[in-house]
Amino acid sequence: MSDEQTDTGTGWPQPAGPVRPGGPAGEPDPRPDAPDPDELSPLAPQEPAEPERPHEDPAVERVDDGATVDLSAVSRSGEPVASSDGLAEPAGDSVGPVAAGRSRWSTASVMIVALLALLGFTLVVQFKTTSTDPTLAATRQEDLVRILSDLDARENRLQQDIRALEDSQRQLASGEQGRQAALDEATRRADELGILAGTLPAVGPGLTVQFDAGAKPISANRVLDAVQELRGAGAEAMQISGGDGAAVRIIASTYFLDGDNGSLMVEGRRLTAPFTITVIGDPATMRTALNIPGGVVASVRGVGGNVTFGEREVAEVSALHVPIKLEHARPVS
């Protein structure tokens, strides 16, 4: 064997070369920047460098055996999706950045749709609350025109009813006034009839007519003639009184009779001379009626008697006549 070869025990000759610095074989090189001996050994297996991958789609992931899986096609339900070479890849929770982005977009979309639905519901509720008739929104134009026409007709009928009620009110008011006026008129007529019938006292302007007897007493005919002349001159109420102060109301049915000793019977009551008639009416007219030539004054003075007049601004006829109960006469209906 040559001196340049050294037996390594492997059957292969060790080539001669320079001795490693730092010590005999098998000892580490003390230099800090010395390479690893194993890396320099031709027998150490060398791991090949991983070649640079070309630019790939982030939605596609490469598996160990070279097959590719499209992550965008992974089912949302977790079912495995077959790749282009027929291999199936289970869908997991982590599907990549694209799937996570799509998940986030779907959540935002759901939130937007929910907010829009809530807004629409609020608007619908407000519209139903403020609308008086929700069915009008879905009514056709022809139906709306007909409804409007019906409302106008109803308004006209209501206006007519209002006018009729107002007319009735005016009629009732006028009728009330008429009834009150009729009541007042009836009261006035009743008072007049009461005065004429002698059932009510009366006051007013008038005069007194006193008859004084002369040589002959004042007869009942002379007194009756004076009463008739006074009635014709507009006398409204009369009474006759005697010298003793007794008074009798003179009405349409009053009668006069001659009594004894120059007395006078009026309505069954005896009156003594002198006689005085109190009458309500126009004093001048009644006085003129009694002084006509050949009348009452002339006839009384013709038998020696005398007639004296006294005008009164307020003459009072206070004597009352007992009402007569009618047995045969009835008012005409």
Short mmCIF file of C-alpha atoms in Angstrom, two decimals:
data_model
loop_
_atom_site.label_atom_id
_atom_site.label_comp_id
_atom_site.label_asym_id
_atom_site.label_seq_id
_atom_site.Cartn_x
_atom_site.Cartn_y
_atom_site.Cartn_z
CA MET A 1 0.00 0.00 0.00
CA SER A 2 1.17 3.43 -0.84
CA ASP A 3 2.22 5.92 1.76
CA GLU A 4 -0.25 8.39 0.37
CA GLN A 5 -3.18 6.11 1.17
CA THR A 6 -4.47 5.37 4.63
CA ASP A 7 -6.69 2.53 5.57
CA THR A 8 -10.00 3.89 6.83
CA GLY A 9 -11.46 0.54 7.66
CA THR A 10 -14.08 0.87 4.99
CA GLY A 11 -12.17 -0.77 2.26
CA TRP A 12 -11.73 2.48 0.52
CA PRO A 13 -8.43 4.13 0.46
CA GLN A 14 -8.25 7.50 2.17
CA PRO A 15 -6.75 10.03 -0.14
CA ALA A 16 -3.86 11.86 1.16
CA GLY A 17 -4.36 15.44 1.88
CA PRO A 18 -3.63 18.13 4.29
CA VAL A 19 -4.46 17.48 7.87
CA ARG A 20 -7.47 19.39 9.28
CA PRO A 21 -6.38 22.18 11.46
CA GLY A 22 -7.39 22.04 15.02
CA GLY A 23 -6.56 18.45 15.87
CA PRO A 24 -6.72 14.92 14.77
CA ALA A 25 -9.54 13.38 12.90
CA GLY A 26 -12.91 13.28 14.72
CA GLU A 27 -12.25 16.32 16.85
CA PRO A 28 -14.19 19.57 16.22
CA ASP A 29 -12.58 22.48 14.62
CA PRO A 30 -12.06 25.13 17.22
CA ARG A 31 -12.58 28.00 14.82
CA PRO A 32 -15.82 29.83 15.34
CA ASP A 33 -16.59 30.18 11.68
CA ALA A 34 -15.66 26.65 10.83
CA PRO A 35 -18.28 24.65 8.89
CA ASP A 36 -20.00 21.68 10.37
CA PRO A 37 -18.02 18.54 9.60
CA ASP A 38 -21.18 16.71 8.83
CA GLU A 39 -22.06 19.23 6.19
CA LEU A 40 -18.66 18.63 4.56
CA SER A 41 -18.98 14.91 4.72
CA PRO A 42 -19.80 13.37 1.38
CA LEU A 43 -21.67 10.59 3.14
CA ALA A 44 -24.24 12.90 4.96
CA PRO A 45 -27.55 13.05 3.12
CA GLN A 46 -28.33 16.52 1.84
CA GLU A 47 -31.96 17.75 1.95
CA PRO A 48 -32.85 19.25 -1.38
CA ALA A 49 -33.95 22.88 -1.33
CA GLU A 50 -37.69 23.44 -1.79
CA PRO A 51 -38.28 24.99 -5.16
CA GLU A 52 -40.08 28.30 -5.22
CA ARG A 53 -43.77 27.91 -5.81
CA PRO A 54 -45.31 29.89 -8.58
CA HIS A 55 -48.00 32.51 -7.80
CA GLU A 56 -51.17 30.68 -6.88
CA ASP A 57 -54.78 31.72 -6.32
CA PRO A 58 -55.42 32.26 -2.58
CA ALA A 59 -58.74 30.52 -2.99
CA VAL A 60 -56.90 27.31 -4.07
CA GLU A 61 -54.94 25.24 -1.52
CA ARG A 62 -52.47 22.54 -2.48
CA VAL A 63 -52.54 19.24 -0.61
CA ASP A 64 -49.61 16.93 0.06
CA ASP A 65 -50.09 14.70 -2.96
CA GLY A 66 -50.26 17.62 -5.42
CA ALA A 67 -54.05 17.85 -5.68
CA THR A 68 -55.68 21.26 -5.41
CA VAL A 69 -58.90 22.22 -3.62
CA ASP A 70 -61.01 25.24 -4.48
CA LEU A 71 -61.86 26.75 -1.13
CA SER A 72 -64.52 29.00 -2.64
CA ALA A 73 -66.47 25.91 -3.56
CA VAL A 74 -66.44 24.45 -0.06
CA SER A 75 -69.99 23.80 1.09
CA ARG A 76 -71.35 25.94 3.94
CA SER A 77 -72.84 22.85 5.51
CA GLY A 78 -69.43 21.20 6.03
CA GLU A 79 -69.82 18.57 3.29
CA PRO A 80 -66.57 17.60 1.47
CA VAL A 81 -66.18 19.12 -1.94
CA ALA A 82 -64.45 17.30 -4.76
CA SER A 83 -61.46 18.94 -6.37
CA SER A 84 -60.64 19.08 -10.03
CA ASP A 85 -58.75 15.75 -9.87
CA GLY A 86 -61.59 13.90 -8.10
CA LEU A 87 -60.20 14.06 -4.56
CA ALA A 88 -62.52 15.19 -1.76
CA GLU A 89 -61.51 17.66 0.86
CA PRO A 90 -63.56 18.00 4.07
CA ALA A 91 -64.86 21.41 4.89
CA GLY A 92 -63.56 22.66 8.23
CA ASP A 93 -64.03 25.76 10.30
CA SER A 94 -60.96 27.46 8.84
CA VAL A 95 -61.54 27.79 5.12
CA GLY A 96 -59.19 30.62 4.34
CA PRO A 97 -59.31 34.39 4.17
CA VAL A 98 -61.77 34.54 1.26
CA ALA A 99 -64.37 32.42 3.05
CA ALA A 100 -63.98 34.49 6.22
CA GLY A 101 -64.54 37.68 4.20
CA ARG A 102 -67.64 36.25 2.61
CA SER A 103 -68.95 35.22 6.03
CA ARG A 104 -68.45 38.76 7.31
CA TRP A 105 -70.25 40.22 4.24
CA SER A 106 -73.20 37.89 4.76
CA THR A 107 -73.60 39.01 8.41
CA ALA A 108 -73.59 42.69 7.38
CA SER A 109 -76.15 41.96 4.68
CA VAL A 110 -78.41 40.24 7.20
CA MET A 111 -78.14 43.20 9.57
CA ILE A 112 -78.99 45.67 6.77
CA VAL A 113 -81.99 43.63 5.70
CA ALA A 114 -83.21 43.41 9.30
CA LEU A 115 -82.91 47.17 9.79
CA LEU A 116 -84.76 47.83 6.52
CA ALA A 117 -87.51 45.42 7.54
CA LEU A 118 -87.85 47.15 10.94
CA LEU A 119 -88.03 50.55 9.25
CA GLY A 120 -90.70 49.34 6.86
CA PHE A 121 -92.73 47.85 9.72
CA THR A 122 -92.54 51.14 11.62
CA LEU A 123 -93.74 53.10 8.58
CA VAL A 124 -96.63 50.70 8.04
CA VAL A 125 -97.71 50.93 11.69
CA GLN A 126 -97.54 54.73 11.60
CA PHE A 127 -99.55 54.85 8.38
CA LYS A 128 -102.22 52.57 9.81
CA THR A 129 -102.35 54.65 12.98
CA THR A 130 -102.77 58.01 11.23
CA SER A 131 -105.02 56.79 8.45
CA THR A 132 -108.75 57.03 9.17
CA ASP A 133 -109.69 54.40 6.65
CA PRO A 134 -106.86 52.02 5.63
CA THR A 135 -109.04 50.43 2.98
CA LEU A 136 -109.01 53.65 0.94
CA ALA A 137 -105.38 53.08 0.04
CA ALA A 138 -106.35 50.02 -1.99
CA THR A 139 -109.52 51.53 -3.46
CA ARG A 140 -109.78 52.27 -7.14
CA GLN A 141 -110.13 55.80 -8.45
CA GLU A 142 -113.69 55.17 -9.63
CA ASP A 143 -114.67 53.92 -6.19
CA LEU A 144 -113.07 56.97 -4.56
CA VAL A 145 -115.06 59.26 -6.86
CA ARG A 146 -118.27 57.42 -5.97
CA ILE A 147 -117.49 57.63 -2.24
CA LEU A 148 -116.84 61.36 -2.57
CA SER A 149 -120.14 61.81 -4.41
CA ASP A 150 -121.99 59.91 -1.68
CA LEU A 151 -120.38 62.08 0.98
CA ASP A 152 -121.44 65.23 -0.88
CA ALA A 153 -125.00 63.96 -1.15
CA ARG A 154 -125.04 63.08 2.53
CA GLU A 155 -123.74 66.53 3.40
CA ASN A 156 -126.54 68.10 1.34
CA ARG A 157 -129.15 66.00 3.14
CA LEU A 158 -127.70 66.98 6.51
CA GLN A 159 -127.75 70.64 5.51
CA GLN A 160 -131.43 70.30 4.53
CA ASP A 161 -132.17 68.65 7.88
CA ILE A 162 -130.39 71.50 9.66
CA ARG A 163 -132.44 74.09 7.76
CA ALA A 164 -135.66 72.20 8.55
CA LEU A 165 -134.79 72.07 12.23
CA GLU A 166 -133.97 75.78 12.23
CA ASP A 167 -137.34 76.52 10.59
CA SER A 168 -139.07 74.40 13.21
CA GLN A 169 -137.22 76.28 15.92
CA ARG A 170 -138.32 79.60 14.48
CA GLN A 171 -141.89 78.37 14.21
CA LEU A 172 -141.82 77.14 17.77
CA ALA A 173 -140.37 80.43 18.93
CA SER A 174 -142.98 82.39 16.99
CA GLY A 175 -145.65 80.00 18.24
CA GLU A 176 -144.48 80.56 21.79
CA GLN A 177 -144.67 84.28 21.22
CA GLY A 178 -148.09 83.83 19.66
CA ARG A 179 -149.27 81.73 22.57
CA GLN A 180 -147.99 84.33 25.00
CA ALA A 181 -149.70 87.08 23.04
CA ALA A 182 -152.90 85.04 22.94
CA LEU A 183 -152.64 84.46 26.67
CA ASP A 184 -152.15 88.17 27.27
CA GLU A 185 -155.11 88.94 25.02
CA ALA A 186 -157.25 86.37 26.78
CA THR A 187 -156.30 87.85 30.13
CA ARG A 188 -157.21 91.31 28.90
CA ARG A 189 -160.53 90.12 27.54
CA ALA A 190 -161.27 88.29 30.76
CA ASP A 191 -160.59 91.46 32.70
CA GLU A 192 -162.88 93.44 30.39
CA LEU A 193 -165.62 90.87 30.65
CA GLY A 194 -165.16 90.78 34.41
CA ILE A 195 -165.62 94.53 34.56
CA LEU A 196 -168.64 94.42 32.29
CA ALA A 197 -170.10 91.53 34.25
CA GLY A 198 -169.49 93.38 37.48
CA THR A 199 -167.31 90.63 38.96
CA LEU A 200 -164.16 92.79 39.04
CA PRO A 201 -163.68 96.27 40.47
CA ALA A 202 -162.62 99.03 38.10
CA VAL A 203 -160.99 102.44 38.25
CA GLY A 204 -160.52 105.14 35.67
CA PRO A 205 -161.53 108.62 34.62
CA GLY A 206 -165.23 109.38 34.84
CA LEU A 207 -167.81 111.37 36.72
CA THR A 208 -170.46 111.17 39.35
CA VAL A 209 -174.14 111.99 38.66
CA GLN A 210 -176.28 112.84 41.72
CA PHE A 211 -180.13 112.95 41.59
CA ASP A 212 -181.91 115.13 44.14
CA ALA A 213 -185.68 114.82 44.45
CA GLY A 214 -187.97 117.81 44.40
CA ALA A 215 -191.74 117.88 44.98
CA LYS A 216 -191.96 114.39 43.57
CA PRO A 217 -189.48 111.54 44.26
CA ILE A 218 -187.00 110.35 41.62
CA SER A 219 -188.71 107.49 39.87
CA ALA A 220 -187.08 104.28 38.68
CA ASN A 221 -187.79 105.29 35.07
CA ARG A 222 -185.68 108.46 35.39
CA VAL A 223 -182.77 106.45 36.83
CA LEU A 224 -183.10 103.80 34.10
CA ASP A 225 -183.12 106.53 31.41
CA ALA A 226 -179.87 107.97 32.86
CA VAL A 227 -178.22 104.52 32.87
CA GLN A 228 -179.20 103.98 29.24
CA GLU A 229 -177.86 107.41 28.20
CA LEU A 230 -174.57 106.74 29.97
CA ARG A 231 -174.18 103.35 28.29
CA GLY A 232 -174.79 104.96 24.94
CA ALA A 233 -172.14 107.61 25.71
CA GLY A 234 -169.46 104.93 26.34
CA ALA A 235 -169.77 104.15 30.03
CA GLU A 236 -167.69 101.07 30.89
CA ALA A 237 -168.52 100.49 34.52
CA MET A 238 -171.24 101.89 36.81
CA GLN A 239 -172.62 101.57 40.27
CA ILE A 240 -175.48 103.31 42.12
CA SER A 241 -175.46 104.19 45.78
CA GLY A 242 -178.16 105.59 48.13
CA GLY A 243 -178.14 108.18 50.85
CA ASP A 244 -177.35 105.52 53.40
CA GLY A 245 -174.11 104.53 51.60
CA ALA A 246 -175.35 101.22 50.17
CA ALA A 247 -174.08 100.55 46.61
CA VAL A 248 -175.14 98.19 43.86
CA ARG A 249 -173.18 97.32 40.74
CA ILE A 250 -175.01 98.10 37.53
CA ILE A 251 -174.67 95.47 34.78
CA ALA A 252 -176.68 94.49 31.74
CA SER A 253 -179.24 92.54 33.76
CA THR A 254 -179.71 95.14 36.49
CA TYR A 255 -183.33 96.24 37.03
CA PHE A 256 -184.86 99.23 38.89
CA LEU A 257 -188.17 99.38 40.81
CA ASP A 258 -189.90 102.14 42.77
CA GLY A 259 -189.99 101.62 46.51
CA ASP A 260 -192.05 103.17 49.26
CA ASN A 261 -191.35 106.64 50.63
CA GLY A 262 -189.32 107.66 47.61
CA SER A 263 -186.95 104.69 47.90
CA LEU A 264 -185.55 102.70 44.98
CA MET A 265 -185.27 98.92 44.62
CA VAL A 266 -182.12 97.89 42.62
CA GLU A 267 -181.44 94.20 42.16
CA GLY A 268 -183.69 93.51 45.13
CA ARG A 269 -181.86 95.95 47.40
CA ARG A 270 -183.53 99.04 48.81
CA LEU A 271 -181.74 102.39 48.31
CA THR A 272 -182.86 105.67 49.85
CA ALA A 273 -182.57 109.11 48.24
CA PRO A 274 -180.52 110.91 47.17
CA PHE A 275 -179.13 108.55 44.53
CA THR A 276 -175.59 108.83 43.06
CA ILE A 277 -174.34 107.05 39.97
CA THR A 278 -170.53 106.62 39.66
CA VAL A 279 -169.51 105.91 36.10
CA ILE A 280 -166.16 105.28 34.33
CA GLY A 281 -165.78 106.65 30.83
CA ASP A 282 -165.21 109.91 28.96
CA PRO A 283 -166.63 112.56 31.28
CA ALA A 284 -167.38 115.18 28.62
CA THR A 285 -169.17 112.77 26.31
CA MET A 286 -171.31 111.31 29.07
CA ARG A 287 -172.18 114.72 30.47
CA THR A 288 -173.25 115.92 27.04
CA ALA A 289 -175.41 112.83 26.58
CA LEU A 290 -177.32 113.55 29.81
CA ASN A 291 -177.84 117.27 28.97
CA ILE A 292 -179.43 116.80 25.55
CA PRO A 293 -182.70 118.73 25.19
CA GLY A 294 -185.64 116.67 26.48
CA GLY A 295 -183.22 114.22 28.02
CA VAL A 296 -182.61 113.03 31.57
CA VAL A 297 -181.62 116.39 33.08
CA ALA A 298 -184.60 118.17 31.50
CA SER A 299 -187.09 115.52 32.67
CA VAL A 300 -185.79 115.53 36.27
CA ARG A 301 -185.82 119.31 36.46
CA GLY A 302 -189.31 119.25 34.96
CA VAL A 303 -190.70 117.55 38.13
CA GLY A 304 -188.78 119.81 40.51
CA GLY A 305 -185.69 117.68 40.89
CA ASN A 306 -182.04 118.46 40.16
CA VAL A 307 -179.03 116.68 38.58
CA THR A 308 -175.46 117.51 39.69
CA PHE A 309 -172.33 116.41 37.87
CA GLY A 310 -168.84 115.88 39.29
CA GLU A 311 -165.90 114.99 37.05
CA ARG A 312 -163.32 112.60 38.47
CA GLU A 313 -159.83 111.91 37.22
CA VAL A 314 -159.93 108.61 39.02
CA ALA A 315 -163.40 107.25 39.56
CA GLU A 316 -163.65 103.97 41.48
CA VAL A 317 -166.34 101.40 40.95
CA SER A 318 -165.85 98.92 43.76
CA ALA A 319 -169.27 97.32 44.13
CA LEU A 320 -169.36 93.74 42.82
CA HIS A 321 -172.11 91.66 41.35
CA VAL A 322 -172.61 88.05 42.22
CA PRO A 323 -171.87 85.98 39.10
CA ILE A 324 -174.95 84.64 37.40
CA LYS A 325 -175.07 80.92 36.78
CA LEU A 326 -176.27 80.38 33.25
CA GLU A 327 -178.83 77.64 32.78
CA HIS A 328 -179.59 77.88 29.08
CA ALA A 329 -176.99 79.96 27.25
CA ARG A 330 -173.85 78.22 25.91
CA PRO A 331 -170.93 79.65 23.95
CA VAL A 332 -170.89 78.96 20.22
CA SER A 333 -168.06 76.48 19.44
#
